[in-house]
Each structure stands twice: as structure tokens, then as C-alpha cells.
Amino acid sequence: MEGIVDLQVFQLLTAYIFILILLFIVRKRGIKREKEIIISSIRMTLQLILTGYILTYVFSNSNPFITISVICIMETFAIFNIYKRVKSPLSFNLKKIIALSMVIGTSVSILYFILIVLNLSPWYNPRYFIPISGMLIGNSMTGISLGVNKLVDGMISKKHIIETSLMLGATPKKASKSIVNNAFDSAILPTINAMVGMGIVFLPGMMTGQILSGISPLSAIKYQIAIMLGILGSVSLTVIIFVQLGYKTFFNNEHQLKL
Amino acid sequence: MFVLENIKYKDILNIKNLTIPERKITCLIGESGSGKTTLLKLLNKMISPTKGSIHFKNKAIKYIDSIKLRRNVVMLSQTPVIFRGTIKDNLLKGLNFSEKPIVNDNTLKEILSKVHLDKSLDLNAKELSGGEKQRLALGRIMLMNADIYLLDEPSSSLDENTEDIIINEFVKYIKTNNKTLVMVTHSKTIAKTYADNIIEINKGKVKGEI
Ligand SMILES: Nc1ncnc2c1ncn2[C@@H]1O[C@H](COP(=O)(O)OP(=O)(O)O)[C@@H](O)[C@H]1O
Ligand SMILES: [Mg+2]
């Protein structure tokens, strides 16, 4: 671990010059974004400082209860973030299904990854458990948000197609099949595309971080490959649970479209 | 065959008594917005009444499985919906959805000639004009060989000449096969020519009822 550059605070401060440049540009061009830029920079800084202290505490007090609590908090934030990201109004049932799919899809993937792939010991070791869960939950959140948007939009814009299918004697499942497939496909596509660009177009954040902190590139890519597969699994599992249960909320017991 | 009693659907329909006979041709007429489409949708359970009861062959419709009912009481909506794919794909869609056996290309061609659609089975259906799409949609439901048909203004995008030929053809199909037809039409001539039974809907009520 020799030769690691530990960033001094004043060095860090010099990096804020990039924010100043951006502020200068938007002001000069009359783009009204200054407030958002300032707020997001401050939020980023404060949130990361806070996270730094929290993680320091959590890492030095390794215990299963704390690890699980952190995961629960991340999961909750992720779920509310999804509700916020979806433009169309969500029914209560659909919200329940989003939460359920996130919890089941990510938990199964996290446990598999931690227990089988990494074979971590102790299993709750926060130094691994928390960042890995964060990546799986974060990516699943992005995936399912796309899926929800596509499903709701599809149900509304293809209303006549669904109605005609029902009139031709289709089950709700068959009538919404193409919309469900389309939602699933759009939700997993960004993850698949990310794999294609991996290592060539960009070095993923986690790998960059590991390399900067002194781990050999070959160890770093092993982790990166594993985590990428884990992400794909978690996104797929979460989204498939969501679409399989989600389309049903648009129909009632009489197999009528509730729109 | 259909017996409606004290039916209310939201503020749209209010029908005290209505009977639609089996193996007959019933025409629904009335101004636009009077509730004709809504009435048809009650008959195949695309919607359920807010109040009142509907019986189908002496059985309360609420105890009949919606999907089974719709496979027997097939409805054609006012604006034809065409699925992605060829004319053949579209014709087979009804059989697929209702889980009926697939038929061969010759049967499909016969259906096309019955609805006077002189096109190749492999033509992409989105190339068709509005009137042609409507005839395709009509062919699609004829293929399903249902007992009861509900047609919602089947000729609204056809010119008068084609309208006559197509309706005539469909009525012939209904009569020779002893089927039941309930048809919404804006044309009093069609109603007078073909209907055994004419029902006029006026502001959500059956005309003549109080
Ligand atoms: N899903 C619906 N919700 C509320 N009102 C509707 C709905 N569908 C139709 N309506 C209204 O009900 C009335 C009857 O509609 P409709 O049955 O389509 O009439 P018609 O087929 O005779 O032209 C119209 O005033 C229409 O605006
Ligand atoms: Mg209508």
C-alpha cells in the first residue's frame, strides 16, 4: 500500500474550482441553474462528510445489527426515491409492489453475493457488506424506476390495444404481455449497455477507488466483474418481480381495465 | 337472452327493463353520447353496472367468468384497433387470445373475401386505410365463430356503398349460423333494413321508458 496520496484538505479545496468555472459559465450565458449547482455541491459535500464519519463508526463497531440497520435505511431511501422519480401518479397498490420487489429482489441478490460469491466472514463485515449492498440497491433503484415509468406509460398509451385484446377474450396477462416485456427490457437495457462499455469507455467508480487506494488492477477487476454480475442479477430480479406483480394492479377481479 | 333490470352505470345509463332476444338482430340507435357503447360494454363485462342486475341465459352475469363470457360474446369496438404485424397476424389474434385452434391460410383468405378485403395475408396491417382496418377487425372476430356479436358502429369509417355490402355480408353470416347480433348504428336505414328489434337510447335511457 505504498505511495498512496492522502489528499490534504487544502488540496481538496482547490478542486472546487470546477464548480466556480461552471457557475461562471451559466451566469455568463444566463442559464438559471446557479441555485441548483450551489445546493447540490453543498449537499454532496455535507452528505459525504457525514457518510465518512458514519462509516468510520460503523466499520470500527462491526456488528450485525448495525450493518442490517444501515441496509434498511438505504433501502427505504431508495424506495422513496423511486416514488419521487416516477412522473405518473402511482396507485397505493403499485407503491406496495415497488417496495416489495425492491426488498425481495435486492435482499436475495445481496445475500447470495455476500454468502456465496464472496463467502464473507463474518457475514456482516460492514466494510464489504455496506458498499456492495449500496451498489446493488442503487442500480436496482434506477432499473425499477425505468420499469415503473414504462409500465405505467404503456398501460395508459396502449389502453385501446389492451381493451381490444380483452374483448377478443384475452386474459389480462396476455393482453398486457407486450407492455410488460417492453418495461422489463427498458429497465435492464442500461445495465447491459454498461457492461459493454466497461473498462474501455470508462473505469467504473468502484474499480477506480480500489486502484487509487493501492489495490492491484487485477484484484480490482475481479471485484468489478463480480459486482457487475451481481448488479445485473439484482436489477433483473427486482424488475421481473415488479412487472409480474405490477401489471395486475391495472385490472380488477372481473378482469376489467381500471383506467 | 340478455335481461337487464334496474341498471345504473354511473350517471351515464339508467335502464329499468331491457331484454335482448337470442338469435335475433338487435339494433341500438341514439344520439352520440347517449350511452350506446356503454351499454354494449355492460353486456360483455368490460364494465360492471353500478346498480342493478344483468342476466345472460338466465344466469346473473356477475357469476359468469368475464373471460369465458367475452369469448362467447365478442365485441368489436368503434375505432378498430390493429396489432403490430401482418394481416394474417391480425386475423389470428382473436383465436390466439381466446385459445381457439388456429386455422389454415385458405380459411383466412375466405374470411378476407367475406369482408371484401382484397389484400395479401403477408401485407403489413398498418398499411391499410381506416375502412380497410375496420373490415380486417370485422374479419378477425368472424373467424372466432362466437355465438353472440356486439358491433359498435361497424361501418363508421366505411363509405355508403361498402357499408351496405359489408353489413349485408355480416348479417347473412349471423342468420345462416343462427347467431345473435347486437349492433350500434347511426344509420336508421340500416336499422330498418336488418333489425328484428330496434332499441333507441336517449340520454342514458331506453326511449319509451320513463
Ligand atoms: N369511462 C368513462 N367515464 C366517464 N364517462 C364516460 C366514460 N365513457 C364514456 N363516458 C361518457 O358517457 C356518455 C356515454 O358515452 P358512450 O356510451 O360512449 O355514448 P355513445 O356510444 O352513445 O356515443 C358520454 O357522455 C361519455 O362522455
Ligand atoms: Mg359509441
Short mmCIF file of C-alpha atoms and ligand atoms in Angstrom, two decimals:
data_model
loop_
_atom_site.label_atom_id
_atom_site.label_comp_id
_atom_site.label_asym_id
_atom_site.label_seq_id
_atom_site.Cartn_x
_atom_site.Cartn_y
_atom_site.Cartn_z
CA MET A 1 0.00 0.00 0.00
CA GLU A 2 2.93 2.36 -0.61
CA GLY A 3 2.69 5.60 -2.48
CA ILE A 4 -0.94 6.40 -1.67
CA VAL A 5 -1.56 10.13 -1.93
CA ASP A 6 -3.67 11.11 1.07
CA LEU A 7 -5.49 14.20 -0.06
CA GLN A 8 -4.92 17.21 2.19
CA VAL A 9 -7.90 19.43 2.92
CA PHE A 10 -6.41 22.43 1.08
CA GLN A 11 -5.76 20.23 -1.95
CA LEU A 12 -9.39 19.15 -1.87
CA LEU A 13 -10.47 22.77 -1.74
CA THR A 14 -8.63 23.51 -4.99
CA ALA A 15 -10.92 21.00 -6.72
CA TYR A 16 -13.89 23.28 -6.06
CA ILE A 17 -12.51 25.47 -8.85
CA PHE A 18 -14.55 23.26 -11.20
CA ILE A 19 -17.76 24.39 -9.54
CA LEU A 20 -16.66 28.02 -9.87
CA ILE A 21 -15.99 27.53 -13.59
CA LEU A 22 -19.44 26.01 -14.06
CA LEU A 23 -21.07 28.86 -12.12
CA PHE A 24 -19.21 31.37 -14.25
CA ILE A 25 -20.42 29.73 -17.45
CA VAL A 26 -24.07 29.50 -16.50
CA ARG A 27 -24.13 33.07 -15.20
CA LYS A 28 -22.50 34.41 -18.33
CA ARG A 29 -24.95 32.54 -20.54
CA GLY A 30 -27.97 33.44 -18.44
CA ILE A 31 -28.90 29.84 -17.70
CA LYS A 32 -30.86 29.79 -14.47
CA ARG A 33 -29.12 26.91 -12.72
CA GLU A 34 -26.88 28.64 -10.18
CA LYS A 35 -29.07 27.80 -7.23
CA GLU A 36 -29.23 24.10 -8.09
CA ILE A 37 -25.49 23.93 -8.70
CA ILE A 38 -24.66 25.53 -5.37
CA ILE A 39 -27.20 23.47 -3.46
CA SER A 40 -26.07 20.20 -5.00
CA SER A 41 -22.40 20.93 -4.35
CA ILE A 42 -23.12 21.72 -0.73
CA ARG A 43 -25.34 18.68 -0.35
CA MET A 44 -22.75 16.43 -1.92
CA THR A 45 -20.05 17.75 0.39
CA LEU A 46 -22.11 17.54 3.57
CA GLN A 47 -23.61 14.16 2.78
CA LEU A 48 -20.21 12.65 2.05
CA ILE A 49 -18.62 14.11 5.18
CA LEU A 50 -21.48 12.69 7.21
CA THR A 51 -21.18 9.34 5.46
CA GLY A 52 -17.46 9.34 6.13
CA TYR A 53 -17.99 9.75 9.86
CA ILE A 54 -20.84 7.26 9.97
CA LEU A 55 -18.87 4.64 8.07
CA THR A 56 -15.83 5.20 10.29
CA TYR A 57 -18.04 4.49 13.28
CA VAL A 58 -19.76 1.53 11.65
CA PHE A 59 -16.50 -0.05 10.48
CA SER A 60 -14.91 0.18 13.88
CA ASN A 61 -18.02 -1.27 15.57
CA SER A 62 -18.61 -4.24 13.34
CA ASN A 63 -21.86 -5.91 14.41
CA PRO A 64 -24.76 -7.47 12.51
CA PHE A 65 -27.41 -5.21 13.96
CA ILE A 66 -25.69 -2.02 12.77
CA THR A 67 -24.98 -3.46 9.32
CA ILE A 68 -28.60 -4.54 8.85
CA SER A 69 -29.88 -1.17 10.07
CA VAL A 70 -27.74 0.67 7.54
CA ILE A 71 -29.09 -1.55 4.75
CA CYS A 72 -32.67 -0.90 5.87
CA ILE A 73 -32.08 2.85 5.79
CA MET A 74 -30.57 2.65 2.30
CA GLU A 75 -33.48 0.52 1.12
CA THR A 76 -36.03 2.97 2.49
CA PHE A 77 -34.33 5.94 0.85
CA ALA A 78 -34.16 4.04 -2.42
CA ILE A 79 -37.87 3.19 -2.36
CA PHE A 80 -38.96 6.77 -1.68
CA ASN A 81 -36.57 7.94 -4.36
CA ILE A 82 -38.35 5.67 -6.85
CA TYR A 83 -41.75 7.14 -5.90
CA LYS A 84 -40.31 10.59 -6.50
CA ARG A 85 -38.72 9.73 -9.83
CA VAL A 86 -41.86 8.35 -11.44
CA LYS A 87 -43.74 11.07 -13.26
CA SER A 88 -47.18 9.49 -13.43
CA PRO A 89 -49.33 9.13 -10.29
CA LEU A 90 -48.92 5.75 -8.60
CA SER A 91 -51.72 3.77 -7.01
CA PHE A 92 -51.21 2.61 -3.44
CA ASN A 93 -51.10 -0.99 -4.66
CA LEU A 94 -48.42 -0.21 -7.17
CA LYS A 95 -46.35 1.53 -4.48
CA LYS A 96 -46.63 -1.55 -2.30
CA ILE A 97 -45.44 -3.72 -5.16
CA ILE A 98 -42.49 -1.44 -5.87
CA ALA A 99 -41.42 -1.67 -2.23
CA LEU A 100 -41.92 -5.43 -2.15
CA SER A 101 -39.92 -6.02 -5.34
CA MET A 102 -37.07 -3.83 -4.12
CA VAL A 103 -36.88 -5.55 -0.74
CA ILE A 104 -37.10 -9.10 -2.07
CA GLY A 105 -35.05 -8.58 -5.24
CA THR A 106 -32.15 -6.77 -3.58
CA SER A 107 -32.10 -8.88 -0.38
CA VAL A 108 -31.88 -12.14 -2.28
CA SER A 109 -29.13 -10.77 -4.53
CA ILE A 110 -27.18 -9.22 -1.65
CA LEU A 111 -27.30 -12.39 0.43
CA TYR A 112 -26.28 -14.55 -2.50
CA PHE A 113 -23.43 -12.22 -3.32
CA ILE A 114 -22.17 -11.92 0.24
CA LEU A 115 -22.65 -15.52 1.33
CA ILE A 116 -21.94 -17.50 -1.84
CA VAL A 117 -19.84 -15.34 -4.17
CA LEU A 118 -17.69 -13.54 -1.56
CA ASN A 119 -18.13 -16.08 1.22
CA LEU A 120 -17.56 -13.19 3.61
CA SER A 121 -16.66 -13.80 7.22
CA PRO A 122 -18.03 -12.57 9.45
CA TRP A 123 -21.00 -12.29 7.05
CA TYR A 124 -21.95 -8.85 8.35
CA ASN A 125 -18.48 -7.31 7.87
CA PRO A 126 -19.61 -3.72 7.15
CA ARG A 127 -16.52 -2.86 5.08
CA TYR A 128 -17.85 -5.19 2.35
CA PHE A 129 -21.50 -5.59 3.16
CA ILE A 130 -22.43 -1.92 3.06
CA PRO A 131 -20.75 -0.69 -0.14
CA ILE A 132 -21.77 -3.79 -2.08
CA SER A 133 -25.37 -3.54 -0.92
CA GLY A 134 -25.27 0.13 -1.82
CA MET A 135 -24.30 -0.65 -5.38
CA LEU A 136 -26.91 -3.37 -5.81
CA ILE A 137 -29.68 -1.27 -4.25
CA GLY A 138 -28.73 1.86 -6.18
CA ASN A 139 -28.68 0.13 -9.55
CA SER A 140 -31.89 -1.76 -8.84
CA MET A 141 -33.49 1.54 -7.91
CA THR A 142 -32.54 3.06 -11.28
CA GLY A 143 -33.71 -0.05 -13.12
CA ILE A 144 -37.06 -0.33 -11.42
CA SER A 145 -37.74 3.42 -11.86
CA LEU A 146 -37.37 2.95 -15.60
CA GLY A 147 -39.55 -0.13 -15.44
CA VAL A 148 -42.31 1.63 -13.50
CA ASN A 149 -42.34 4.57 -15.91
CA LYS A 150 -42.53 2.27 -18.93
CA LEU A 151 -45.23 0.09 -17.43
CA VAL A 152 -47.48 2.97 -16.38
CA ASP A 153 -46.97 4.88 -19.64
CA GLY A 154 -47.53 1.73 -21.67
CA MET A 155 -50.75 0.87 -19.85
CA ILE A 156 -52.10 4.35 -20.45
CA SER A 157 -50.97 4.86 -24.04
CA LYS A 158 -51.86 1.32 -25.14
CA LYS A 159 -55.22 1.35 -23.39
CA HIS A 160 -57.13 0.68 -26.60
CA ILE A 161 -54.93 -2.25 -27.51
CA ILE A 162 -55.46 -3.80 -24.08
CA GLU A 163 -59.21 -3.23 -24.25
CA THR A 164 -59.43 -4.77 -27.70
CA SER A 165 -57.41 -7.77 -26.53
CA LEU A 166 -59.77 -8.26 -23.59
CA MET A 167 -62.75 -8.01 -25.94
CA LEU A 168 -61.18 -10.77 -28.02
CA GLY A 169 -61.15 -12.97 -24.93
CA ALA A 170 -57.58 -12.40 -23.75
CA THR A 171 -56.56 -12.84 -20.13
CA PRO A 172 -55.12 -9.67 -18.55
CA LYS A 173 -51.74 -11.40 -18.63
CA LYS A 174 -51.86 -11.93 -22.39
CA ALA A 175 -53.41 -8.54 -23.04
CA SER A 176 -50.54 -6.75 -21.30
CA LYS A 177 -47.73 -9.07 -22.31
CA SER A 178 -46.07 -6.76 -24.84
CA ILE A 179 -46.21 -3.81 -22.41
CA VAL A 180 -44.77 -5.90 -19.59
CA ASN A 181 -41.97 -7.21 -21.80
CA ASN A 182 -41.21 -3.74 -23.02
CA ALA A 183 -40.99 -2.40 -19.46
CA PHE A 184 -38.65 -5.20 -18.41
CA ASP A 185 -36.46 -4.71 -21.45
CA SER A 186 -36.10 -0.95 -20.99
CA ALA A 187 -35.30 -1.45 -17.32
CA ILE A 188 -32.40 -3.84 -17.83
CA LEU A 189 -31.01 -2.29 -21.03
CA PRO A 190 -28.84 0.39 -19.31
CA THR A 191 -27.17 -2.31 -17.18
CA ILE A 192 -26.47 -4.42 -20.25
CA ASN A 193 -25.07 -1.40 -22.08
CA ALA A 194 -22.90 -0.53 -19.09
CA MET A 195 -21.26 -3.94 -19.35
CA VAL A 196 -20.35 -3.29 -22.98
CA GLY A 197 -18.53 -0.04 -22.19
CA MET A 198 -16.91 -1.40 -19.06
CA GLY A 199 -13.16 -0.87 -18.90
CA ILE A 200 -12.95 0.76 -22.32
CA VAL A 201 -15.23 3.76 -22.30
CA PHE A 202 -14.89 4.26 -18.58
CA LEU A 203 -13.35 2.80 -15.48
CA PRO A 204 -16.13 2.11 -13.04
CA GLY A 205 -16.14 4.09 -9.82
CA MET A 206 -15.56 1.17 -7.53
CA MET A 207 -12.57 -0.08 -9.50
CA THR A 208 -11.09 3.40 -9.73
CA GLY A 209 -11.47 3.76 -6.00
CA GLN A 210 -9.76 0.47 -5.30
CA ILE A 211 -6.90 1.23 -7.66
CA LEU A 212 -6.42 4.69 -6.13
CA SER A 213 -6.28 3.16 -2.70
CA GLY A 214 -3.47 0.86 -3.75
CA ILE A 215 -5.09 -2.45 -4.75
CA SER A 216 -3.61 -4.13 -7.82
CA PRO A 217 -5.64 -3.66 -11.02
CA LEU A 218 -6.04 -7.40 -11.40
CA SER A 219 -7.67 -7.76 -8.00
CA ALA A 220 -9.76 -4.71 -8.74
CA ILE A 221 -11.15 -6.11 -11.98
CA LYS A 222 -12.07 -9.39 -10.30
CA TYR A 223 -14.21 -7.43 -7.88
CA GLN A 224 -15.58 -5.32 -10.67
CA ILE A 225 -16.62 -8.33 -12.74
CA ALA A 226 -18.27 -9.94 -9.75
CA ILE A 227 -20.09 -6.78 -8.76
CA MET A 228 -21.25 -6.12 -12.33
CA LEU A 229 -22.78 -9.59 -12.47
CA GLY A 230 -24.31 -9.03 -9.06
CA ILE A 231 -25.82 -5.76 -10.25
CA LEU A 232 -27.25 -7.41 -13.36
CA GLY A 233 -28.77 -10.13 -11.21
CA SER A 234 -30.23 -7.73 -8.70
CA VAL A 235 -31.68 -5.40 -11.35
CA SER A 236 -33.23 -8.29 -13.28
CA LEU A 237 -34.68 -9.96 -10.23
CA THR A 238 -36.13 -6.73 -8.84
CA VAL A 239 -37.64 -5.66 -12.16
CA ILE A 240 -39.08 -9.07 -13.04
CA ILE A 241 -40.82 -9.30 -9.67
CA PHE A 242 -42.13 -5.79 -10.18
CA VAL A 243 -43.54 -6.23 -13.68
CA GLN A 244 -45.02 -9.67 -12.91
CA LEU A 245 -46.99 -8.28 -10.00
CA GLY A 246 -47.31 -4.70 -11.21
CA TYR A 247 -49.44 -5.18 -14.32
CA LYS A 248 -52.09 -6.91 -12.21
CA THR A 249 -52.82 -3.68 -10.33
CA PHE A 250 -54.30 -2.26 -13.54
CA PHE A 251 -57.05 -4.90 -13.60
CA ASN A 252 -59.81 -5.76 -11.15
CA ASN A 253 -61.23 -9.16 -10.18
CA GLU A 254 -63.62 -9.03 -13.12
CA HIS A 255 -60.64 -8.74 -15.49
CA GLN A 256 -61.61 -5.20 -16.36
CA LEU A 257 -59.06 -2.48 -17.09
CA LYS A 258 -59.11 0.08 -14.26
CA LEU A 259 -58.14 3.16 -16.27
CA MET B 1 -81.11 -13.80 -23.68
CA PHE B 2 -79.79 -10.66 -22.03
CA VAL B 3 -82.18 -9.34 -19.40
CA LEU B 4 -81.35 -6.03 -17.75
CA GLU B 5 -83.18 -4.87 -14.64
CA ASN B 6 -82.88 -1.50 -12.90
CA ILE B 7 -79.46 -0.90 -14.36
CA LYS B 8 -77.46 2.14 -13.44
CA TYR B 9 -73.97 2.83 -14.67
CA LYS B 10 -72.55 5.95 -13.02
CA ASP B 11 -74.62 8.87 -14.33
CA ILE B 12 -74.39 7.56 -17.85
CA LEU B 13 -77.02 4.82 -18.06
CA ASN B 14 -80.32 4.30 -16.30
CA ILE B 15 -82.32 1.39 -17.66
CA LYS B 16 -85.33 -0.11 -15.91
CA ASN B 17 -86.04 -3.05 -18.16
CA LEU B 18 -84.47 -4.30 -21.31
CA THR B 19 -84.47 -7.67 -22.99
CA ILE B 20 -82.26 -8.59 -25.89
CA PRO B 21 -83.55 -11.70 -27.69
CA GLU B 22 -81.45 -14.68 -28.72
CA ARG B 23 -80.77 -15.48 -32.40
CA LYS B 24 -82.14 -12.13 -33.46
CA ILE B 25 -80.67 -8.94 -34.81
CA THR B 26 -80.99 -6.04 -32.42
CA CYS B 27 -80.01 -2.53 -33.47
CA LEU B 28 -79.14 0.17 -30.95
CA ILE B 29 -79.70 3.68 -32.17
CA GLY B 30 -79.46 7.05 -30.49
CA GLU B 31 -77.53 10.29 -30.46
CA SER B 32 -73.83 10.31 -29.91
CA GLY B 33 -73.07 10.36 -26.19
CA SER B 34 -76.38 8.75 -25.28
CA GLY B 35 -74.70 5.65 -23.82
CA LYS B 36 -74.81 3.03 -26.59
CA THR B 37 -71.16 2.00 -26.27
CA THR B 38 -71.51 1.86 -22.50
CA LEU B 39 -74.48 -0.47 -22.86
CA LEU B 40 -72.54 -2.84 -25.12
CA LYS B 41 -69.64 -2.94 -22.66
CA LEU B 42 -72.00 -3.98 -19.89
CA LEU B 43 -73.05 -6.98 -21.96
CA ASN B 44 -69.55 -8.47 -22.24
CA LYS B 45 -68.45 -7.34 -18.77
CA MET B 46 -65.87 -4.86 -19.95
CA ILE B 47 -67.57 -2.81 -17.25
CA SER B 48 -69.95 -3.75 -14.44
CA PRO B 49 -73.12 -1.87 -13.54
CA THR B 50 -73.11 0.41 -10.52
CA LYS B 51 -76.57 -0.90 -9.63
CA GLY B 52 -79.00 -3.49 -10.91
CA SER B 53 -78.66 -6.91 -12.46
CA ILE B 54 -77.93 -8.34 -15.86
CA HIS B 55 -78.80 -11.93 -16.69
CA PHE B 56 -77.30 -13.85 -19.55
CA LYS B 57 -79.21 -17.02 -20.43
CA ASN B 58 -80.90 -16.89 -17.03
CA LYS B 59 -77.65 -16.65 -15.15
CA ALA B 60 -76.61 -13.49 -13.31
CA ILE B 61 -73.71 -12.08 -15.27
CA LYS B 62 -71.74 -11.28 -12.14
CA TYR B 63 -71.36 -15.01 -11.53
CA ILE B 64 -70.07 -15.67 -15.04
CA ASP B 65 -66.32 -15.54 -15.57
CA SER B 66 -65.55 -12.40 -17.61
CA ILE B 67 -63.06 -14.07 -19.89
CA LYS B 68 -65.33 -17.02 -20.70
CA LEU B 69 -68.17 -14.61 -21.36
CA ARG B 70 -66.08 -12.44 -23.69
CA ARG B 71 -65.04 -15.47 -25.71
CA ASN B 72 -68.70 -16.18 -26.33
CA VAL B 73 -69.93 -12.58 -26.56
CA VAL B 74 -67.37 -10.93 -28.81
CA MET B 75 -67.34 -7.16 -29.15
CA LEU B 76 -65.94 -5.01 -31.94
CA SER B 77 -65.10 -1.51 -30.75
CA GLN B 78 -65.98 1.69 -32.51
CA THR B 79 -62.46 2.52 -33.64
CA PRO B 80 -60.74 -0.57 -34.98
CA VAL B 81 -57.50 -1.50 -33.23
CA ILE B 82 -54.86 -3.12 -35.37
CA PHE B 83 -52.00 -5.04 -33.77
CA ARG B 84 -48.42 -4.87 -34.94
CA GLY B 85 -47.73 -7.37 -37.71
CA THR B 86 -49.27 -8.65 -40.92
CA ILE B 87 -52.89 -9.08 -41.90
CA LYS B 88 -52.50 -12.77 -41.05
CA ASP B 89 -51.14 -11.96 -37.57
CA ASN B 90 -54.13 -9.72 -37.01
CA LEU B 91 -56.65 -12.28 -38.16
CA LEU B 92 -55.16 -14.93 -35.88
CA LYS B 93 -55.04 -12.64 -32.87
CA GLY B 94 -58.63 -13.35 -31.81
CA LEU B 95 -58.07 -17.11 -32.00
CA ASN B 96 -54.84 -16.78 -30.01
CA PHE B 97 -56.37 -14.65 -27.31
CA SER B 98 -59.45 -16.81 -26.94
CA GLU B 99 -57.36 -20.01 -27.06
CA LYS B 100 -59.19 -21.44 -30.03
CA PRO B 101 -57.49 -23.68 -32.61
CA ILE B 102 -55.53 -21.96 -35.37
CA VAL B 103 -56.89 -22.23 -38.93
CA ASN B 104 -55.06 -22.58 -42.24
CA ASP B 105 -54.38 -19.85 -44.78
CA ASN B 106 -57.26 -20.87 -47.01
CA THR B 107 -59.75 -20.19 -44.25
CA LEU B 108 -58.09 -16.82 -43.66
CA LYS B 109 -58.40 -15.95 -47.35
CA GLU B 110 -62.07 -16.90 -47.32
CA ILE B 111 -62.64 -14.54 -44.41
CA LEU B 112 -60.83 -11.73 -46.22
CA SER B 113 -63.09 -12.16 -49.23
CA LYS B 114 -66.17 -12.14 -46.98
CA VAL B 115 -65.19 -8.70 -45.69
CA HIS B 116 -64.18 -7.66 -49.22
CA LEU B 117 -60.56 -7.07 -48.33
CA ASP B 118 -58.58 -7.98 -51.40
CA LYS B 119 -55.09 -7.96 -49.86
CA SER B 120 -52.28 -10.41 -49.32
CA LEU B 121 -52.10 -12.14 -45.93
CA ASP B 122 -48.48 -11.03 -45.60
CA LEU B 123 -49.17 -7.34 -46.02
CA ASN B 124 -48.23 -5.22 -43.01
CA ALA B 125 -51.58 -4.28 -41.47
CA LYS B 126 -50.53 -0.71 -40.72
CA GLU B 127 -50.53 -0.02 -44.49
CA LEU B 128 -54.33 -0.35 -44.56
CA SER B 129 -56.72 2.60 -44.75
CA GLY B 130 -59.22 3.30 -41.96
CA GLY B 131 -62.06 1.49 -43.70
CA GLU B 132 -59.84 -1.47 -44.54
CA LYS B 133 -58.71 -1.72 -40.93
CA GLN B 134 -62.33 -1.84 -39.86
CA ARG B 135 -63.02 -4.67 -42.29
CA LEU B 136 -59.95 -6.51 -41.05
CA ALA B 137 -61.16 -6.16 -37.47
CA LEU B 138 -64.55 -7.49 -38.56
CA GLY B 139 -62.91 -10.46 -40.29
CA ARG B 140 -60.89 -11.13 -37.14
CA ILE B 141 -63.99 -11.54 -34.98
CA MET B 142 -65.90 -13.55 -37.62
CA LEU B 143 -63.07 -16.05 -37.52
CA MET B 144 -63.70 -16.56 -33.81
CA ASN B 145 -67.08 -18.13 -34.56
CA ALA B 146 -68.71 -16.77 -31.40
CA ASP B 147 -72.40 -17.20 -30.59
CA ILE B 148 -73.08 -13.55 -29.92
CA TYR B 149 -71.60 -10.49 -31.54
CA LEU B 150 -71.67 -6.91 -30.29
CA LEU B 151 -70.74 -4.45 -33.03
CA ASP B 152 -70.16 -0.81 -32.18
CA GLU B 153 -70.80 1.28 -35.28
CA PRO B 154 -69.04 -1.23 -37.52
CA SER B 155 -69.48 0.92 -40.58
CA SER B 156 -68.47 4.30 -39.20
CA SER B 157 -65.41 4.61 -41.40
CA LEU B 158 -66.78 2.92 -44.50
CA ASP B 159 -68.32 4.71 -47.44
CA GLU B 160 -72.02 4.10 -48.01
CA ASN B 161 -71.57 1.55 -50.74
CA THR B 162 -69.05 -0.61 -48.87
CA GLU B 163 -71.09 -0.17 -45.70
CA ASP B 164 -74.09 -1.80 -47.34
CA ILE B 165 -72.11 -4.71 -48.73
CA ILE B 166 -70.24 -5.42 -45.50
CA ILE B 167 -73.23 -5.18 -43.17
CA ASN B 168 -75.21 -7.32 -45.57
CA GLU B 169 -72.47 -9.91 -45.55
CA PHE B 170 -72.19 -9.93 -41.76
CA VAL B 171 -75.96 -10.19 -41.29
CA LYS B 172 -76.02 -13.11 -43.70
CA TYR B 173 -73.27 -14.77 -41.63
CA ILE B 174 -75.28 -14.25 -38.44
CA LYS B 175 -78.51 -15.58 -39.93
CA THR B 176 -77.14 -18.67 -41.65
CA ASN B 177 -75.28 -19.68 -38.50
CA ASN B 178 -78.13 -18.91 -36.11
CA LYS B 179 -76.16 -16.37 -34.12
CA THR B 180 -77.18 -13.30 -32.15
CA LEU B 181 -76.19 -9.78 -33.18
CA VAL B 182 -76.40 -6.54 -31.25
CA MET B 183 -75.30 -3.65 -33.44
CA VAL B 184 -74.96 0.03 -32.71
CA THR B 185 -75.63 2.03 -35.83
CA HIS B 186 -76.01 5.67 -36.70
CA SER B 187 -77.98 4.77 -39.80
CA LYS B 188 -81.75 4.44 -39.45
CA THR B 189 -81.82 2.82 -42.89
CA ILE B 190 -79.57 0.00 -41.73
CA ALA B 191 -81.62 -0.43 -38.58
CA LYS B 192 -84.87 -0.59 -40.54
CA THR B 193 -83.49 -2.94 -43.16
CA TYR B 194 -81.86 -5.52 -40.93
CA ALA B 195 -83.15 -5.28 -37.38
CA ASP B 196 -85.67 -7.66 -35.86
CA ASN B 197 -85.67 -5.36 -32.87
CA ILE B 198 -84.74 -1.69 -32.58
CA ILE B 199 -83.81 -0.06 -29.28
CA GLU B 200 -83.39 3.67 -29.10
CA ILE B 201 -81.25 5.09 -26.34
CA ASN B 202 -81.80 8.66 -25.32
CA LYS B 203 -79.66 10.34 -22.65
CA GLY B 204 -78.89 7.04 -20.97
CA LYS B 205 -82.46 5.75 -21.03
CA VAL B 206 -84.36 3.42 -23.28
CA LYS B 207 -86.74 5.59 -25.25
CA GLY B 208 -90.33 4.93 -24.28
CA GLU B 209 -89.39 4.13 -20.68
CA ILE B 210 -89.99 6.77 -18.08
N1 LIG C 1 -65.07 5.73 -18.86
C1 LIG C 1 -65.95 6.75 -18.79
N2 LIG C 1 -66.02 7.51 -17.68
C2 LIG C 1 -66.88 8.52 -17.58
N3 LIG C 1 -67.70 8.89 -18.56
C3 LIG C 1 -67.69 8.20 -19.71
C4 LIG C 1 -66.80 7.09 -19.89
N4 LIG C 1 -67.01 6.60 -21.12
C5 LIG C 1 -67.96 7.35 -21.67
N5 LIG C 1 -68.39 8.31 -20.84
C6 LIG C 1 -69.46 9.28 -21.08
O1 LIG C 1 -70.67 8.56 -21.09
C7 LIG C 1 -71.55 9.06 -22.05
C8 LIG C 1 -71.98 7.96 -22.98
O2 LIG C 1 -70.86 7.51 -23.72
P1 LIG C 1 -70.98 6.39 -24.83
O3 LIG C 1 -71.57 5.18 -24.21
O4 LIG C 1 -69.65 6.25 -25.45
O5 LIG C 1 -72.02 7.02 -25.84
P2 LIG C 1 -72.34 6.63 -27.34
O6 LIG C 1 -71.65 5.36 -27.64
O7 LIG C 1 -73.83 6.52 -27.38
O8 LIG C 1 -71.86 7.74 -28.20
C9 LIG C 1 -70.83 10.20 -22.74
O9 LIG C 1 -71.28 11.40 -22.17
C10 LIG C 1 -69.38 9.94 -22.42
O10 LIG C 1 -68.69 11.17 -22.35
MG MG C 2 -70.19 4.98 -29.01
#
